[in-house]
PDB file of C-alpha atoms in Angstrom:
ATOM      1  CA  UNK A 422       0.000   0.000   0.000  1.00  0.00           C
ATOM      2  CA  UNK A 423       0.933   3.624   0.480  1.00  0.00           C
ATOM      3  CA  UNK A 424       3.380   2.905   3.264  1.00  0.00           C
ATOM      4  CA  UNK A 425       5.227   0.145   1.428  1.00  0.00           C
ATOM      5  CA  UNK A 426       8.313   2.257   0.778  1.00  0.00           C
ATOM      6  CA  UNK A 427       8.758   2.785   4.521  1.00  0.00           C
ATOM      7  CA  UNK A 428       9.093  -0.942   5.131  1.00  0.00           C
ATOM      8  CA  UNK A 429       8.715  -1.969   8.773  1.00  0.00           C
ATOM      9  CA  UNK A 430       8.061   1.449  10.164  1.00  0.00           C
ATOM     10  CA  UNK A 431       5.007   2.331   8.121  1.00  0.00           C
ATOM     11  CA  UNK A 432       3.029   3.039  11.311  1.00  0.00           C
ATOM     12  CA  UNK A 433       5.316   5.980  12.016  1.00  0.00           C
ATOM     13  CA  UNK A 434       4.219   7.717   8.860  1.00  0.00           C
ATOM     14  CA  UNK A 435       0.509   7.100   9.020  1.00  0.00           C
ATOM     15  CA  UNK A 436      -1.074  10.507   9.513  1.00  0.00           C
ATOM     16  CA  UNK A 437      -3.092  10.637  12.717  1.00  0.00           C
ATOM     17  CA  UNK A 438      -6.461  12.156  11.957  1.00  0.00           C
ATOM     18  CA  UNK A 439      -7.827  14.297  14.746  1.00  0.00           C
ATOM     19  CA  UNK A 440     -11.409  15.544  14.672  1.00  0.00           C
ATOM     20  CA  UNK A 441     -10.193  17.585  11.775  1.00  0.00           C
ATOM     21  CA  UNK A 442     -12.280  20.774  11.421  1.00  0.00           C
ATOM     22  CA  UNK A 443     -12.646  22.098  15.007  1.00  0.00           C
ATOM     23  CA  UNK A 444      -9.525  21.969  17.128  1.00  0.00           C
ATOM     24  CA  UNK A 445     -10.482  22.080  20.786  1.00  0.00           C
ATOM     25  CA  UNK A 446      -9.655  25.489  22.192  1.00  0.00           C
ATOM     26  CA  UNK A 447      -7.925  25.147  25.528  1.00  0.00           C
ATOM     27  CA  UNK A 448      -5.510  27.215  27.613  1.00  0.00           C
ATOM     28  CA  UNK A 449      -3.681  26.156  30.736  1.00  0.00           C
ATOM     29  CA  UNK A 450      -2.539  28.579  33.430  1.00  0.00           C
ATOM     30  CA  UNK A 451      -1.479  28.432  37.041  1.00  0.00           C
ATOM     31  CA  UNK A 452      -1.460  30.602  40.134  1.00  0.00           C
ATOM     32  CA  UNK A 453       0.758  30.314  43.198  1.00  0.00           C
ATOM     33  CA  UNK A 454       0.831  31.640  46.730  1.00  0.00           C
ATOM     34  CA  UNK A 455       3.326  30.341  49.276  1.00  0.00           C
ATOM     35  CA  UNK A 456       3.167  26.582  48.697  1.00  0.00           C
ATOM     36  CA  UNK A 457      -0.321  26.454  47.187  1.00  0.00           C
ATOM     37  CA  UNK A 458      -0.543  25.854  43.444  1.00  0.00           C
ATOM     38  CA  UNK A 459      -3.715  26.182  41.394  1.00  0.00           C
ATOM     39  CA  UNK A 460      -3.849  24.948  37.793  1.00  0.00           C
ATOM     40  CA  UNK A 461      -6.638  26.016  35.443  1.00  0.00           C
ATOM     41  CA  UNK A 462      -7.898  24.543  32.198  1.00  0.00           C
ATOM     42  CA  UNK A 463      -9.877  27.050  30.187  1.00  0.00           C
ATOM     43  CA  UNK A 464     -12.158  25.729  27.452  1.00  0.00           C
ATOM     44  CA  UNK A 465     -15.072  27.010  25.424  1.00  0.00           C
ATOM     45  CA  UNK A 466     -18.181  26.812  27.552  1.00  0.00           C
ATOM     46  CA  UNK A 467     -20.902  28.783  29.210  1.00  0.00           C
ATOM     47  CA  UNK A 468     -19.321  30.580  32.120  1.00  0.00           C
ATOM     48  CA  UNK A 469     -18.824  27.703  34.532  1.00  0.00           C
ATOM     49  CA  UNK A 470     -16.017  27.917  37.074  1.00  0.00           C
ATOM     50  CA  UNK A 471     -15.182  24.810  39.098  1.00  0.00           C
ATOM     51  CA  UNK A 472     -12.607  24.401  41.838  1.00  0.00           C
ATOM     52  CA  UNK A 473     -11.490  20.833  42.537  1.00  0.00           C
ATOM     53  CA  UNK A 474     -14.647  19.657  40.815  1.00  0.00           C
ATOM     54  CA  UNK A 475     -17.102  21.665  42.892  1.00  0.00           C
ATOM     55  CA  UNK A 476     -18.865  24.912  42.184  1.00  0.00           C
ATOM     56  CA  UNK A 477     -16.614  27.878  42.979  1.00  0.00           C
ATOM     57  CA  UNK A 478     -19.354  29.515  45.059  1.00  0.00           C
ATOM     58  CA  UNK A 479     -18.813  26.766  47.646  1.00  0.00           C
ATOM     59  CA  UNK A 480     -15.163  27.498  48.343  1.00  0.00           C
ATOM     60  CA  UNK A 481     -14.385  27.871  52.042  1.00  0.00           C
ATOM     61  CA  UNK A 482     -13.639  29.989  54.064  1.00  0.00           C
ATOM     62  CA  UNK A 483     -16.655  32.074  53.006  1.00  0.00           C
ATOM     63  CA  UNK A 484     -15.096  35.304  54.253  1.00  0.00           C
ATOM     64  CA  UNK A 485     -12.528  35.026  51.486  1.00  0.00           C
ATOM     65  CA  UNK A 486     -14.926  33.837  48.821  1.00  0.00           C
ATOM     66  CA  UNK A 487     -15.188  37.348  47.424  1.00  0.00           C
ATOM     67  CA  UNK A 488     -11.463  37.207  46.734  1.00  0.00           C
ATOM     68  CA  UNK A 489     -12.278  34.602  44.088  1.00  0.00           C
ATOM     69  CA  UNK A 490     -15.008  36.718  42.562  1.00  0.00           C
ATOM     70  CA  UNK A 491     -12.727  39.754  42.252  1.00  0.00           C
ATOM     71  CA  UNK A 492     -11.316  38.971  38.790  1.00  0.00           C
ATOM     72  CA  UNK A 493     -14.849  38.371  37.506  1.00  0.00           C
ATOM     73  CA  UNK A 494     -16.338  41.399  39.225  1.00  0.00           C
ATOM     74  CA  UNK A 495     -13.536  43.593  37.888  1.00  0.00           C
ATOM     75  CA  UNK A 496     -13.847  42.436  34.301  1.00  0.00           C
ATOM     76  CA  UNK A 497     -17.593  41.851  34.172  1.00  0.00           C
ATOM     77  CA  UNK A 498     -19.453  38.609  33.547  1.00  0.00           C
ATOM     78  CA  UNK A 499     -19.468  39.048  29.775  1.00  0.00           C
ATOM     79  CA  UNK A 500     -15.757  38.197  29.669  1.00  0.00           C
ATOM     80  CA  UNK A 501     -16.502  34.837  31.277  1.00  0.00           C
ATOM     81  CA  UNK A 502     -19.799  33.871  29.700  1.00  0.00           C
ATOM     82  CA  UNK A 503     -18.409  31.756  26.854  1.00  0.00           C
ATOM     83  CA  UNK A 504     -15.559  30.052  28.670  1.00  0.00           C
ATOM     84  CA  UNK A 505     -15.396  27.348  31.316  1.00  0.00           C
ATOM     85  CA  UNK A 506     -12.593  27.332  33.855  1.00  0.00           C
ATOM     86  CA  UNK A 507     -11.681  24.161  35.713  1.00  0.00           C
ATOM     87  CA  UNK A 508      -9.228  24.599  38.535  1.00  0.00           C
ATOM     88  CA  UNK A 509      -7.253  22.079  40.563  1.00  0.00           C
ATOM     89  CA  UNK A 510      -5.543  23.384  43.661  1.00  0.00           C
ATOM     90  CA  UNK A 511      -3.197  21.684  46.080  1.00  0.00           C
ATOM     91  CA  UNK A 512      -0.691  22.549  48.777  1.00  0.00           C
ATOM     92  CA  UNK A 513      -0.669  25.505  51.141  1.00  0.00           C
ATOM     93  CA  UNK A 514      -3.444  26.382  53.556  1.00  0.00           C
ATOM     94  CA  UNK A 515      -6.979  27.646  53.040  1.00  0.00           C
ATOM     95  CA  UNK A 516      -5.999  31.257  52.526  1.00  0.00           C
ATOM     96  CA  UNK A 517      -3.027  30.537  50.275  1.00  0.00           C
ATOM     97  CA  UNK A 518      -5.220  28.339  48.132  1.00  0.00           C
ATOM     98  CA  UNK A 519      -7.741  31.132  47.678  1.00  0.00           C
ATOM     99  CA  UNK A 520      -5.034  33.541  46.593  1.00  0.00           C
ATOM    100  CA  UNK A 521      -3.626  30.922  44.234  1.00  0.00           C
ATOM    101  CA  UNK A 522      -7.081  30.332  42.725  1.00  0.00           C
ATOM    102  CA  UNK A 523      -7.831  34.004  42.164  1.00  0.00           C
ATOM    103  CA  UNK A 524      -4.474  34.527  40.485  1.00  0.00           C
ATOM    104  CA  UNK A 525      -5.195  31.474  38.397  1.00  0.00           C
ATOM    105  CA  UNK A 526      -8.575  32.823  37.250  1.00  0.00           C
ATOM    106  CA  UNK A 527      -7.115  36.210  36.373  1.00  0.00           C
ATOM    107  CA  UNK A 528      -4.225  34.717  34.420  1.00  0.00           C
ATOM    108  CA  UNK A 529      -6.568  32.277  32.701  1.00  0.00           C
ATOM    109  CA  UNK A 530      -8.681  35.065  31.214  1.00  0.00           C
ATOM    110  CA  UNK A 531      -5.647  37.003  30.061  1.00  0.00           C
ATOM    111  CA  UNK A 532      -4.160  33.906  28.439  1.00  0.00           C
ATOM    112  CA  UNK A 533      -7.448  33.015  26.751  1.00  0.00           C
ATOM    113  CA  UNK A 534      -7.839  36.500  25.320  1.00  0.00           C
ATOM    114  CA  UNK A 535      -4.269  36.513  24.100  1.00  0.00           C
ATOM    115  CA  UNK A 536      -4.617  33.163  22.400  1.00  0.00           C
ATOM    116  CA  UNK A 537      -8.137  33.213  20.977  1.00  0.00           C
ATOM    117  CA  UNK A 538      -9.573  36.722  21.060  1.00  0.00           C
ATOM    118  CA  UNK A 539      -7.392  39.743  20.381  1.00  0.00           C
ATOM    119  CA  UNK A 540      -4.387  41.520  21.731  1.00  0.00           C
ATOM    120  CA  UNK A 541      -6.098  44.837  22.467  1.00  0.00           C
ATOM    121  CA  UNK A 542      -8.805  43.199  24.578  1.00  0.00           C
ATOM    122  CA  UNK A 543      -6.083  41.314  26.426  1.00  0.00           C
ATOM    123  CA  UNK A 544      -4.185  44.551  27.077  1.00  0.00           C
ATOM    124  CA  UNK A 545      -7.303  46.144  28.476  1.00  0.00           C
ATOM    125  CA  UNK A 546      -8.003  43.211  30.790  1.00  0.00           C
ATOM    126  CA  UNK A 547      -4.423  43.188  31.962  1.00  0.00           C
ATOM    127  CA  UNK A 548      -4.547  46.908  32.703  1.00  0.00           C
ATOM    128  CA  UNK A 549      -7.732  46.532  34.721  1.00  0.00           C
ATOM    129  CA  UNK A 550      -6.338  43.668  36.769  1.00  0.00           C
ATOM    130  CA  UNK A 551      -2.963  45.279  37.360  1.00  0.00           C
ATOM    131  CA  UNK A 552      -4.491  48.582  38.431  1.00  0.00           C
ATOM    132  CA  UNK A 553      -6.380  46.664  41.074  1.00  0.00           C
ATOM    133  CA  UNK A 554      -3.480  44.237  41.463  1.00  0.00           C
ATOM    134  CA  UNK A 555      -2.328  42.802  44.771  1.00  0.00           C
ATOM    135  CA  UNK A 556      -0.971  39.809  42.980  1.00  0.00           C
ATOM    136  CA  UNK A 557      -3.725  38.995  40.522  1.00  0.00           C
ATOM    137  CA  UNK A 558      -1.193  38.424  37.769  1.00  0.00           C
ATOM    138  CA  UNK A 559       2.184  38.556  39.465  1.00  0.00           C
ATOM    139  CA  UNK A 560       3.044  35.785  41.901  1.00  0.00           C
ATOM    140  CA  UNK A 561       4.132  36.863  45.361  1.00  0.00           C
ATOM    141  CA  UNK A 562       7.663  35.481  45.751  1.00  0.00           C
ATOM    142  CA  UNK A 563       7.715  35.472  49.557  1.00  0.00           C
ATOM    143  CA  UNK A 564       8.242  32.107  51.220  1.00  0.00           C
ATOM    144  CA  UNK A 565       8.549  30.913  54.808  1.00  0.00           C
ATOM    145  CA  UNK A 566      12.156  30.899  55.913  1.00  0.00           C
ATOM    146  CA  UNK A 567      13.446  27.768  57.661  1.00  0.00           C
ATOM    147  CA  UNK A 568      13.568  27.847  61.456  1.00  0.00           C
ATOM    148  CA  UNK A 569      17.032  28.045  63.018  1.00  0.00           C
ATOM    149  CA  UNK A 570      18.188  26.656  66.369  1.00  0.00           C
ATOM    150  CA  UNK A 571      18.420  28.913  69.395  1.00  0.00           C
ATOM    151  CA  UNK A 572      15.013  30.450  68.843  1.00  0.00           C
ATOM    152  CA  UNK A 573      11.350  29.866  68.126  1.00  0.00           C
ATOM    153  CA  UNK A 574      11.550  30.826  64.468  1.00  0.00           C
ATOM    154  CA  UNK A 575      13.750  31.916  61.600  1.00  0.00           C
ATOM    155  CA  UNK A 576      14.965  35.126  63.253  1.00  0.00           C
ATOM    156  CA  UNK A 577      13.726  35.389  66.835  1.00  0.00           C
ATOM    157  CA  UNK A 578      16.050  34.087  69.550  1.00  0.00           C
ATOM    158  CA  UNK A 579      15.273  32.765  73.006  1.00  0.00           C
ATOM    159  CA  UNK A 580      15.444  35.413  75.711  1.00  0.00           C
ATOM    160  CA  UNK A 581      18.644  35.508  77.681  1.00  0.00           C
ATOM    161  CA  UNK A 582      19.476  37.086  81.007  1.00  0.00           C
ATOM    162  CA  UNK A 583      22.739  37.847  82.741  1.00  0.00           C
ATOM    163  CA  UNK A 584      21.209  36.923  86.158  1.00  0.00           C
TER     164      UNK A 584
END
């Protein structure tokens, strides 16, 4: 057949046919805070945002739930209505995870607009987020420093007296 001239290795040259016309549109982004890492898959959809498989309105602690809504509230729902964002988050504590997720959502939208919409819309979104900032797009590099001996923490030392 066609692959005869390739001898043994004809399977290497067989074109793999994907669902040809519509390539699935997907972007992957991540957000970090301390040791928490959130990874987002953005696909075409209808405005659904899930965190670890559950609805993002159920994220605890509730006090910080608004932190997650910030990117959406800043940019308006219309930016999110035709995409779905699925987020997996691990590591860190409750608060760190929330900060990681919100950074993830913000970066996800920017990446999606850069890849599939247009550059000027992306610029605008980026401006809006950065003006509000506090780490919506830029990861906070601070980390806990290891504890040393002779004290309760990284820098504090036990009290001493000269009696």
